[in-house]
Amino acid sequence: MKIYDVIVIGAGVTGSAVARELSRYQLKVAVVEKEEDVCAGTSKANSGIVHAGYDPEPDTLMARLNVRGCELIEEICEKLNIPYKKCGSMVISFDSKDEAHLKKLYERGIANGVRGMELIDKEELLEREPNLSNEVTGALFASSAAIVNPWRLCIGMAETAAKNGVEFYLDSEVTAIEKVNGAFKVTA
């Protein structure tokens, strides 16, 4: 029976990122994945959007991690030679109700520390995006939003972790976790 300091359950984007980070330390790390390869579960349906961070409620862990992740992902992609495109994102409004929602998102973004956001009126929006419906009333633009290939990112992080000594167990669904003599036993 092998003993590990850390066992990561799941080799999607999050699990592979955790494994990559932990591989920088003198730890014995394993990743257990029920599918036959990394990025085969929920991560395979990832849209590839790197969100700016205006959606989460302020003062939450999600808000802090969303904004910090958006700041770090470009550097990670560069190190792993993964294409990354900072293209920004727009949330479009079509009426006063939508405009109120945009203002709420903008205020959340400010509270969360999102940089490069602006509220755009109809005229400027149609100037930037002339193929939009003439019925738009405005938009929230977040310049820090980006896109990345989630599969390449996940595979790159998992490969780096493996090169640094992390052991991957694929086709190995975790069926039980129990505490035995002060340690955790994982059954896969």
Coordinates of N, CA and C in Angstrom, one line a residue:
M1 N 0.8 -1.2 0.0 CA 0.0 0.0 0.0 C 0.9 1.2 0.0
K2 N 0.7 2.1 -1.0 CA 1.4 3.4 -1.0 C 0.8 4.4 -0.1
I3 N 1.7 5.2 0.4 CA 1.3 6.3 1.3 C 1.6 7.6 0.6
Y4 N 0.6 8.5 0.6 CA 0.8 9.8 0.0 C 0.5 10.9 1.0
D5 N 1.2 12.1 0.8 CA 0.9 13.2 1.6 C -0.5 13.9 1.2
V6 N -0.7 13.8 -0.1 CA -2.0 14.4 -0.6 C -2.5 13.5 -1.8
I7 N -3.8 13.3 -1.7 CA -4.5 12.6 -2.9 C -5.5 13.6 -3.4
V8 N -5.4 13.9 -4.7 CA -6.3 14.8 -5.4 C -7.3 13.9 -6.1
I9 N -8.6 14.2 -5.8 CA -9.7 13.4 -6.5 C -10.2 14.2 -7.7
G10 N -9.9 13.7 -8.8 CA -10.4 14.3 -10.1 C -9.3 15.0 -10.8
A11 N -9.2 14.7 -12.1 CA -8.1 15.2 -13.0 C -8.7 16.1 -14.0
G12 N -9.6 17.0 -13.6 CA -10.1 18.0 -14.5 C -9.3 19.2 -14.4
V13 N -9.8 20.4 -14.8 CA -9.0 21.6 -14.7 C -8.5 21.9 -13.3
T14 N -9.5 21.8 -12.4 CA -9.1 22.1 -11.0 C -8.2 21.1 -10.4
G15 N -8.5 19.8 -10.5 CA -7.6 18.8 -10.0 C -6.2 18.9 -10.6
S16 N -6.1 19.1 -11.9 CA -4.8 19.2 -12.5 C -4.0 20.4 -12.1
A17 N -4.8 21.5 -11.9 CA -4.1 22.7 -11.4 C -3.6 22.5 -10.0
V18 N -4.4 21.9 -9.1 CA -3.9 21.6 -7.8 C -2.7 20.7 -7.8
A19 N -2.7 19.6 -8.6 CA -1.6 18.7 -8.7 C -0.4 19.4 -9.2
R20 N -0.5 20.3 -10.2 CA 0.6 21.1 -10.7 C 1.3 21.9 -9.6
E21 N 0.4 22.6 -8.9 CA 0.9 23.5 -7.8 C 1.6 22.6 -6.7
L22 N 1.0 21.6 -6.3 CA 1.6 20.7 -5.3 C 2.9 20.1 -5.7
S23 N 3.0 19.9 -7.0 CA 4.2 19.2 -7.5 C 5.5 20.1 -7.3
R24 N 5.3 21.3 -7.0 CA 6.4 22.2 -6.7 C 7.0 22.0 -5.4
Y25 N 6.4 21.2 -4.5 CA 6.8 21.0 -3.1 C 7.3 19.6 -2.9
Q26 N 8.0 19.3 -1.9 CA 8.5 18.0 -1.5 C 7.4 17.2 -0.9
L27 N 6.4 16.8 -1.7 CA 5.3 16.0 -1.3 C 5.1 14.8 -2.2
K28 N 4.6 13.8 -1.6 CA 4.2 12.6 -2.4 C 2.7 12.8 -2.7
V29 N 2.4 13.0 -4.0 CA 1.0 13.4 -4.4 C 0.5 12.4 -5.5
A30 N -0.7 12.1 -5.3 CA -1.4 11.2 -6.3 C -2.7 11.9 -6.8
V31 N -3.1 11.7 -8.0 CA -4.4 12.1 -8.5 C -5.1 10.9 -8.9
V32 N -6.4 10.8 -8.4 CA -7.2 9.6 -8.7 C -8.4 10.2 -9.6
E33 N -8.5 9.6 -10.8 CA -9.5 10.0 -11.8 C -10.4 8.8 -12.2
K34 N -11.7 8.9 -12.1 CA -12.6 7.8 -12.5 C -12.6 7.6 -14.0
E35 N -12.3 8.6 -14.8 CA -12.4 8.5 -16.3 C -11.1 8.0 -16.8
E36 N -11.0 7.7 -18.1 CA -9.9 7.1 -18.7 C -8.7 8.0 -19.0
D37 N -9.0 9.4 -18.9 CA -8.0 10.4 -19.1 C -8.3 11.6 -18.3
V38 N -7.4 12.5 -18.3 CA -7.6 13.8 -17.7 C -8.6 14.6 -18.5
C39 N -9.2 15.6 -17.9 CA -10.2 16.5 -18.6 C -11.3 15.7 -19.3
A40 N -11.7 14.6 -18.8 CA -12.8 13.8 -19.4 C -14.1 13.9 -18.7
G41 N -14.2 14.6 -17.5 CA -15.4 14.8 -16.8 C -16.1 16.1 -17.1
T42 N -16.4 16.8 -16.1 CA -17.1 18.2 -16.3 C -16.2 19.1 -17.1
S43 N -14.9 19.0 -16.9 CA -14.0 20.0 -17.6 C -14.1 19.8 -19.1
K44 N -14.5 18.7 -19.6 CA -14.6 18.5 -21.1 C -15.7 19.4 -21.7
A45 N -16.6 19.9 -20.9 CA -17.7 20.7 -21.3 C -17.4 22.2 -21.0
N46 N -16.2 22.5 -20.5 CA -15.9 23.9 -20.2 C -15.9 24.8 -21.4
S47 N -16.4 26.0 -21.2 CA -16.6 26.9 -22.4 C -15.2 27.5 -22.7
G48 N -14.2 27.5 -21.9 CA -13.0 28.1 -22.2 C -12.9 29.6 -21.8
I49 N -14.0 30.1 -21.2 CA -14.0 31.5 -20.9 C -13.3 31.7 -19.6
V50 N -12.4 32.7 -19.5 CA -11.7 33.1 -18.3 C -12.5 34.3 -17.8
H51 N -13.4 34.1 -16.8 CA -14.3 35.2 -16.4 C -13.5 36.2 -15.6
A52 N -14.0 37.5 -15.8 CA -13.3 38.6 -15.2 C -13.5 38.7 -13.7
G53 N -14.7 38.3 -13.2 CA -14.9 38.2 -11.7 C -16.1 39.2 -11.3
Y54 N -16.9 39.6 -12.2 CA -18.0 40.5 -11.7 C -19.3 39.8 -11.3
D55 N -19.4 38.5 -11.6 CA -20.6 37.7 -11.2 C -20.7 37.3 -9.7
P56 N -19.6 36.9 -9.1 CA -19.7 36.4 -7.7 C -20.1 37.5 -6.7
E57 N -20.8 37.1 -5.7 CA -21.2 38.0 -4.6 C -19.9 38.5 -4.0
P58 N -19.8 39.8 -3.7 CA -18.6 40.4 -3.1 C -18.3 39.7 -1.7
D59 N -17.0 39.8 -1.3 CA -16.6 39.2 0.0 C -16.8 37.7 0.1
T60 N -16.8 37.0 -1.0 CA -16.9 35.6 -0.9 C -15.6 35.0 -1.5
L61 N -15.3 33.7 -1.1 CA -14.2 33.0 -1.6 C -14.2 33.0 -3.1
M62 N -15.4 32.7 -3.7 CA -15.5 32.6 -5.1 C -15.1 33.9 -5.8
A63 N -15.5 35.0 -5.2 CA -15.1 36.3 -5.8 C -13.6 36.5 -5.8
R64 N -13.0 36.2 -4.7 CA -11.5 36.4 -4.6 C -10.8 35.5 -5.5
L65 N -11.2 34.2 -5.6 CA -10.6 33.2 -6.4 C -10.8 33.5 -7.9
N66 N -12.0 34.0 -8.3 CA -12.3 34.3 -9.7 C -11.4 35.4 -10.2
V67 N -11.3 36.5 -9.4 CA -10.5 37.6 -9.8 C -9.0 37.2 -9.8
R68 N -8.5 36.5 -8.8 CA -7.1 36.1 -8.7 C -6.8 35.1 -9.8
G69 N -7.7 34.2 -10.1 CA -7.4 33.2 -11.2 C -7.3 33.9 -12.5
C70 N -8.2 34.9 -12.7 CA -8.1 35.7 -14.0 C -6.8 36.4 -14.1
E71 N -6.2 36.9 -13.0 CA -4.9 37.5 -13.0 C -3.8 36.5 -13.3
L72 N -3.9 35.3 -12.8 CA -2.8 34.3 -12.9 C -2.8 33.5 -14.2
I73 N -3.9 33.3 -14.8 CA -4.0 32.3 -15.9 C -3.2 32.7 -17.1
E74 N -3.0 33.9 -17.4 CA -2.2 34.3 -18.5 C -0.7 33.8 -18.3
E75 N -0.2 34.0 -17.1 CA 1.2 33.6 -16.8 C 1.3 32.1 -16.9
I76 N 0.3 31.4 -16.3 CA 0.3 29.9 -16.4 C 0.3 29.4 -17.8
C77 N -0.6 30.0 -18.6 CA -0.6 29.6 -20.1 C 0.7 29.9 -20.8
E78 N 1.3 31.0 -20.5 CA 2.6 31.3 -21.1 C 3.6 30.3 -20.7
K79 N 3.7 29.9 -19.4 CA 4.7 28.9 -19.0 C 4.4 27.6 -19.6
L80 N 3.2 27.2 -19.9 CA 2.8 25.9 -20.4 C 2.7 25.9 -21.9
N81 N 3.0 27.1 -22.5 CA 2.9 27.2 -24.0 C 1.4 26.9 -24.5
I82 N 0.4 27.4 -23.8 CA -1.0 27.2 -24.1 C -1.5 28.5 -24.7
P83 N -2.1 28.5 -25.8 CA -2.7 29.7 -26.4 C -3.7 30.3 -25.4
Y84 N -3.6 31.7 -25.3 CA -4.5 32.4 -24.4 C -4.8 33.7 -25.1
K85 N -6.0 34.1 -25.1 CA -6.4 35.4 -25.8 C -7.2 36.2 -24.9
K86 N -6.7 37.4 -24.5 CA -7.4 38.3 -23.7 C -8.3 39.2 -24.7
C87 N -9.5 38.8 -24.8 CA -10.4 39.5 -25.7 C -11.5 40.3 -25.1
G88 N -11.6 40.2 -23.8 CA -12.6 40.9 -23.0 C -14.0 40.2 -23.2
S89 N -15.0 40.7 -22.5 CA -16.3 40.1 -22.6 C -17.3 41.3 -22.4
M90 N -18.5 41.0 -23.0 CA -19.6 42.0 -22.9 C -20.8 41.3 -22.5
V91 N -21.5 42.0 -21.6 CA -22.9 41.6 -21.2 C -23.8 42.7 -21.8
I92 N -24.7 42.3 -22.6 CA -25.5 43.2 -23.4 C -26.9 43.5 -22.7
S93 N -27.4 44.7 -22.8 CA -28.7 45.0 -22.3 C -29.6 45.4 -23.4
F94 N -30.9 45.1 -23.2 CA -31.9 45.4 -24.2 C -33.1 46.2 -23.7
D95 N -33.1 46.4 -22.3 CA -34.1 47.3 -21.7 C -33.6 47.8 -20.4
S96 N -34.5 48.5 -19.7 CA -34.1 49.2 -18.5 C -33.8 48.1 -17.4
K97 N -34.6 47.0 -17.4 CA -34.3 45.9 -16.4 C -32.9 45.4 -16.6
D98 N -32.5 45.1 -17.9 CA -31.2 44.6 -18.2 C -30.1 45.6 -17.7
E99 N -30.4 46.9 -18.0 CA -29.4 48.0 -17.6 C -29.2 48.0 -16.1
A100 N -30.3 47.8 -15.4 CA -30.2 47.8 -13.9 C -29.3 46.6 -13.5
H101 N -29.4 45.4 -14.2 CA -28.6 44.3 -13.9 C -27.2 44.5 -14.2
L102 N -26.9 45.2 -15.3 CA -25.5 45.6 -15.7 C -24.9 46.4 -14.6
K103 N -25.6 47.4 -14.1 CA -25.1 48.3 -13.1 C -24.8 47.5 -11.8
K104 N -25.6 46.5 -11.5 CA -25.4 45.6 -10.3 C -24.1 44.8 -10.6
L105 N -23.9 44.2 -11.8 CA -22.7 43.5 -12.1 C -21.5 44.4 -12.0
Y106 N -21.6 45.6 -12.5 CA -20.5 46.6 -12.5 C -20.1 46.8 -11.0
E107 N -21.1 47.1 -10.2 CA -20.8 47.4 -8.8 C -20.2 46.2 -8.1
R108 N -20.6 45.0 -8.4 CA -20.0 43.7 -7.9 C -18.6 43.7 -8.3
G109 N -18.4 43.9 -9.6 CA -17.0 43.9 -10.1 C -16.1 44.8 -9.4
I110 N -16.5 46.0 -9.2 CA -15.7 47.0 -8.5 C -15.4 46.5 -7.1
A111 N -16.4 46.0 -6.4 CA -16.2 45.5 -5.0 C -15.3 44.3 -5.0
N112 N -15.3 43.5 -6.1 CA -14.4 42.3 -6.2 C -13.0 42.7 -6.7
G113 N -12.8 43.9 -7.1 CA -11.4 44.3 -7.5 C -11.2 44.0 -9.0
V114 N -12.2 43.9 -9.8 CA -12.0 43.6 -11.3 C -11.6 44.9 -11.9
R115 N -10.5 44.8 -12.7 CA -10.0 46.0 -13.4 C -10.5 46.0 -14.8
G116 N -10.5 47.2 -15.4 CA -10.8 47.3 -16.8 C -12.2 47.1 -17.2
M117 N -13.2 47.5 -16.3 CA -14.6 47.3 -16.6 C -15.1 48.7 -17.0
E118 N -16.1 48.7 -17.8 CA -16.8 50.0 -18.2 C -18.2 49.7 -18.6
L119 N -19.1 50.6 -18.3 CA -20.4 50.6 -18.9 C -20.5 51.3 -20.2
I120 N -21.0 50.8 -21.2 CA -21.0 51.3 -22.5 C -22.4 51.7 -23.0
D121 N -22.6 52.8 -23.5 CA -24.0 53.2 -24.0 C -24.2 52.6 -25.4
K122 N -25.4 52.7 -25.8 CA -25.8 52.1 -27.1 C -25.0 52.5 -28.3
E123 N -24.7 53.8 -28.4 CA -24.0 54.4 -29.5 C -22.6 53.8 -29.6
E124 N -21.9 53.8 -28.4 CA -20.5 53.2 -28.4 C -20.5 51.7 -28.6
L125 N -21.5 51.0 -28.1 CA -21.6 49.6 -28.3 C -21.8 49.2 -29.7
L126 N -22.7 49.9 -30.4 CA -22.9 49.6 -31.9 C -21.7 50.1 -32.7
E127 N -20.9 51.0 -32.2 CA -19.7 51.4 -32.9 C -18.6 50.3 -32.8
R128 N -18.5 49.7 -31.6 CA -17.6 48.6 -31.4 C -18.1 47.3 -32.0
E129 N -19.4 47.1 -32.0 CA -19.9 45.8 -32.5 C -21.1 46.1 -33.4
P130 N -20.9 46.6 -34.6 CA -21.9 47.0 -35.5 C -22.9 46.0 -35.9
N131 N -22.6 44.7 -35.7 CA -23.6 43.6 -36.2 C -24.6 43.2 -35.1
L132 N -24.5 43.9 -34.0 CA -25.5 43.7 -32.9 C -26.9 44.2 -33.3
S133 N -27.9 43.7 -32.7 CA -29.3 44.2 -32.9 C -29.3 45.7 -32.6
N134 N -30.1 46.5 -33.3 CA -30.3 47.9 -33.1 C -31.1 48.1 -31.8
E135 N -31.7 47.0 -31.2 CA -32.5 47.1 -30.0 C -31.6 47.0 -28.7
V136 N -30.3 46.9 -28.8 CA -29.5 46.9 -27.6 C -29.6 48.3 -27.0
T137 N -29.3 48.4 -25.7 CA -29.4 49.6 -25.0 C -28.0 50.0 -24.4
G138 N -27.1 49.0 -24.2 CA -25.8 49.2 -23.6 C -25.2 47.9 -23.3
A139 N -24.0 48.0 -22.6 CA -23.3 46.8 -22.3 C -22.3 47.0 -21.1
L140 N -22.0 46.0 -20.4 CA -20.9 46.0 -19.5 C -19.7 45.3 -20.2
F141 N -18.6 46.0 -20.3 CA -17.4 45.4 -20.9 C -16.3 45.2 -19.9
A142 N -15.8 44.0 -19.9 CA -14.7 43.7 -18.9 C -13.5 43.3 -19.8
S143 N -12.5 44.1 -19.8 CA -11.3 43.9 -20.6 C -10.4 42.8 -20.2
S144 N -10.5 42.4 -18.9 CA -9.6 41.3 -18.4 C -10.1 39.9 -18.7
A145 N -11.4 39.8 -19.2 CA -11.9 38.4 -19.6 C -11.1 37.9 -20.8
A146 N -11.0 36.6 -20.9 CA -10.2 36.0 -22.0 C -10.8 34.6 -22.3
I147 N -10.1 34.0 -23.3 CA -10.5 32.6 -23.7 C -9.2 31.8 -23.7
V148 N -9.4 30.5 -23.4 CA -8.3 29.6 -23.4 C -8.8 28.2 -23.7
N149 N -8.0 27.3 -24.3 CA -8.5 26.0 -24.6 C -8.4 25.2 -23.3
P150 N -9.6 24.8 -22.7 CA -9.5 24.1 -21.4 C -8.9 22.7 -21.5
W151 N -9.0 22.1 -22.6 CA -8.4 20.7 -22.7 C -6.9 20.8 -22.7
R152 N -6.3 21.7 -23.5 CA -4.9 21.9 -23.6 C -4.3 22.4 -22.3
L153 N -5.1 23.3 -21.6 CA -4.7 23.8 -20.3 C -4.6 22.7 -19.3
C154 N -5.7 21.9 -19.2 CA -5.8 20.7 -18.3 C -4.6 19.7 -18.6
I155 N -4.5 19.4 -19.8 CA -3.4 18.4 -20.2 C -2.0 19.0 -19.9
G156 N -1.8 20.2 -20.1 CA -0.5 20.9 -19.8 C -0.2 20.8 -18.3
M157 N -1.2 21.2 -17.5 CA -1.0 21.2 -16.1 C -0.8 19.7 -15.6
A158 N -1.6 18.8 -16.1 CA -1.4 17.4 -15.6 C 0.0 16.8 -16.1
E159 N 0.4 17.1 -17.3 CA 1.7 16.7 -17.7 C 2.8 17.3 -16.9
T160 N 2.7 18.5 -16.6 CA 3.7 19.2 -15.7 C 3.8 18.5 -14.4
A161 N 2.6 18.2 -13.8 CA 2.5 17.6 -12.5 C 3.2 16.2 -12.6
A162 N 2.9 15.4 -13.6 CA 3.4 14.1 -13.8 C 4.9 14.1 -13.9
K163 N 5.4 15.1 -14.7 CA 6.9 15.2 -14.9 C 7.6 15.6 -13.6
N164 N 6.8 16.2 -12.7 CA 7.4 16.6 -11.4 C 7.1 15.6 -10.3
G165 N 6.6 14.4 -10.7 CA 6.5 13.3 -9.8 C 5.2 12.9 -9.3
V166 N 4.1 13.7 -9.6 CA 2.8 13.3 -9.2 C 2.4 12.1 -10.0
E167 N 1.8 11.1 -9.2 CA 1.3 9.9 -9.8 C -0.2 10.0 -10.1
F168 N -0.5 9.6 -11.4 CA -1.9 9.6 -11.8 C -2.5 8.2 -11.9
Y169 N -3.7 8.0 -11.3 CA -4.4 6.8 -11.4 C -5.7 7.0 -12.2
L170 N -5.7 6.6 -13.4 CA -6.9 6.8 -14.3 C -7.7 5.6 -14.3
D171 N -9.0 5.7 -14.7 CA -9.9 4.6 -14.6 C -10.0 4.1 -13.2
S172 N -10.0 5.0 -12.2 CA -10.0 4.6 -10.8 C -10.9 5.5 -10.0
E173 N -12.2 5.1 -10.0 CA -13.2 5.8 -9.2 C -13.0 5.6 -7.7
V174 N -13.1 6.7 -7.0 CA -13.0 6.6 -5.5 C -14.3 6.1 -5.0
T175 N -14.3 5.0 -4.3 CA -15.5 4.4 -3.8 C -15.6 4.6 -2.3
A176 N -14.5 4.9 -1.6 CA -14.6 5.1 -0.1 C -13.4 5.9 0.4
I177 N -13.7 6.7 1.4 CA -12.6 7.4 2.1 C -12.9 7.1 3.6
E178 N -11.9 6.6 4.3 CA -12.1 6.3 5.7 C -10.9 6.7 6.5
K179 N -11.1 7.1 7.7 CA -10.0 7.4 8.6 C -9.5 6.2 9.4
V180 N -8.2 5.9 9.2 CA -7.6 4.7 9.8 C -6.3 5.1 10.5
N181 N -6.3 4.9 11.8 CA -5.1 5.3 12.6 C -4.6 6.7 12.4
G182 N -5.5 7.7 12.3 CA -5.2 9.1 12.2 C -4.9 9.5 10.7
A183 N -4.9 8.6 9.8 CA -4.7 8.9 8.4 C -5.9 8.5 7.6
F184 N -6.0 9.0 6.3 CA -7.1 8.7 5.5 C -6.8 7.6 4.5
K185 N -7.6 6.7 4.4 CA -7.5 5.6 3.4 C -8.5 5.8 2.3
V186 N -8.0 5.9 1.1 CA -8.8 6.1 -0.1 C -8.9 4.7 -0.9
T187 N -10.1 4.3 -1.1 CA -10.4 3.1 -1.9 C -10.9 3.5 -3.3
A188 N -10.1 3.0 -4.3 CA -10.5 3.3 -5.7 C -10.6 2.0 -6.4

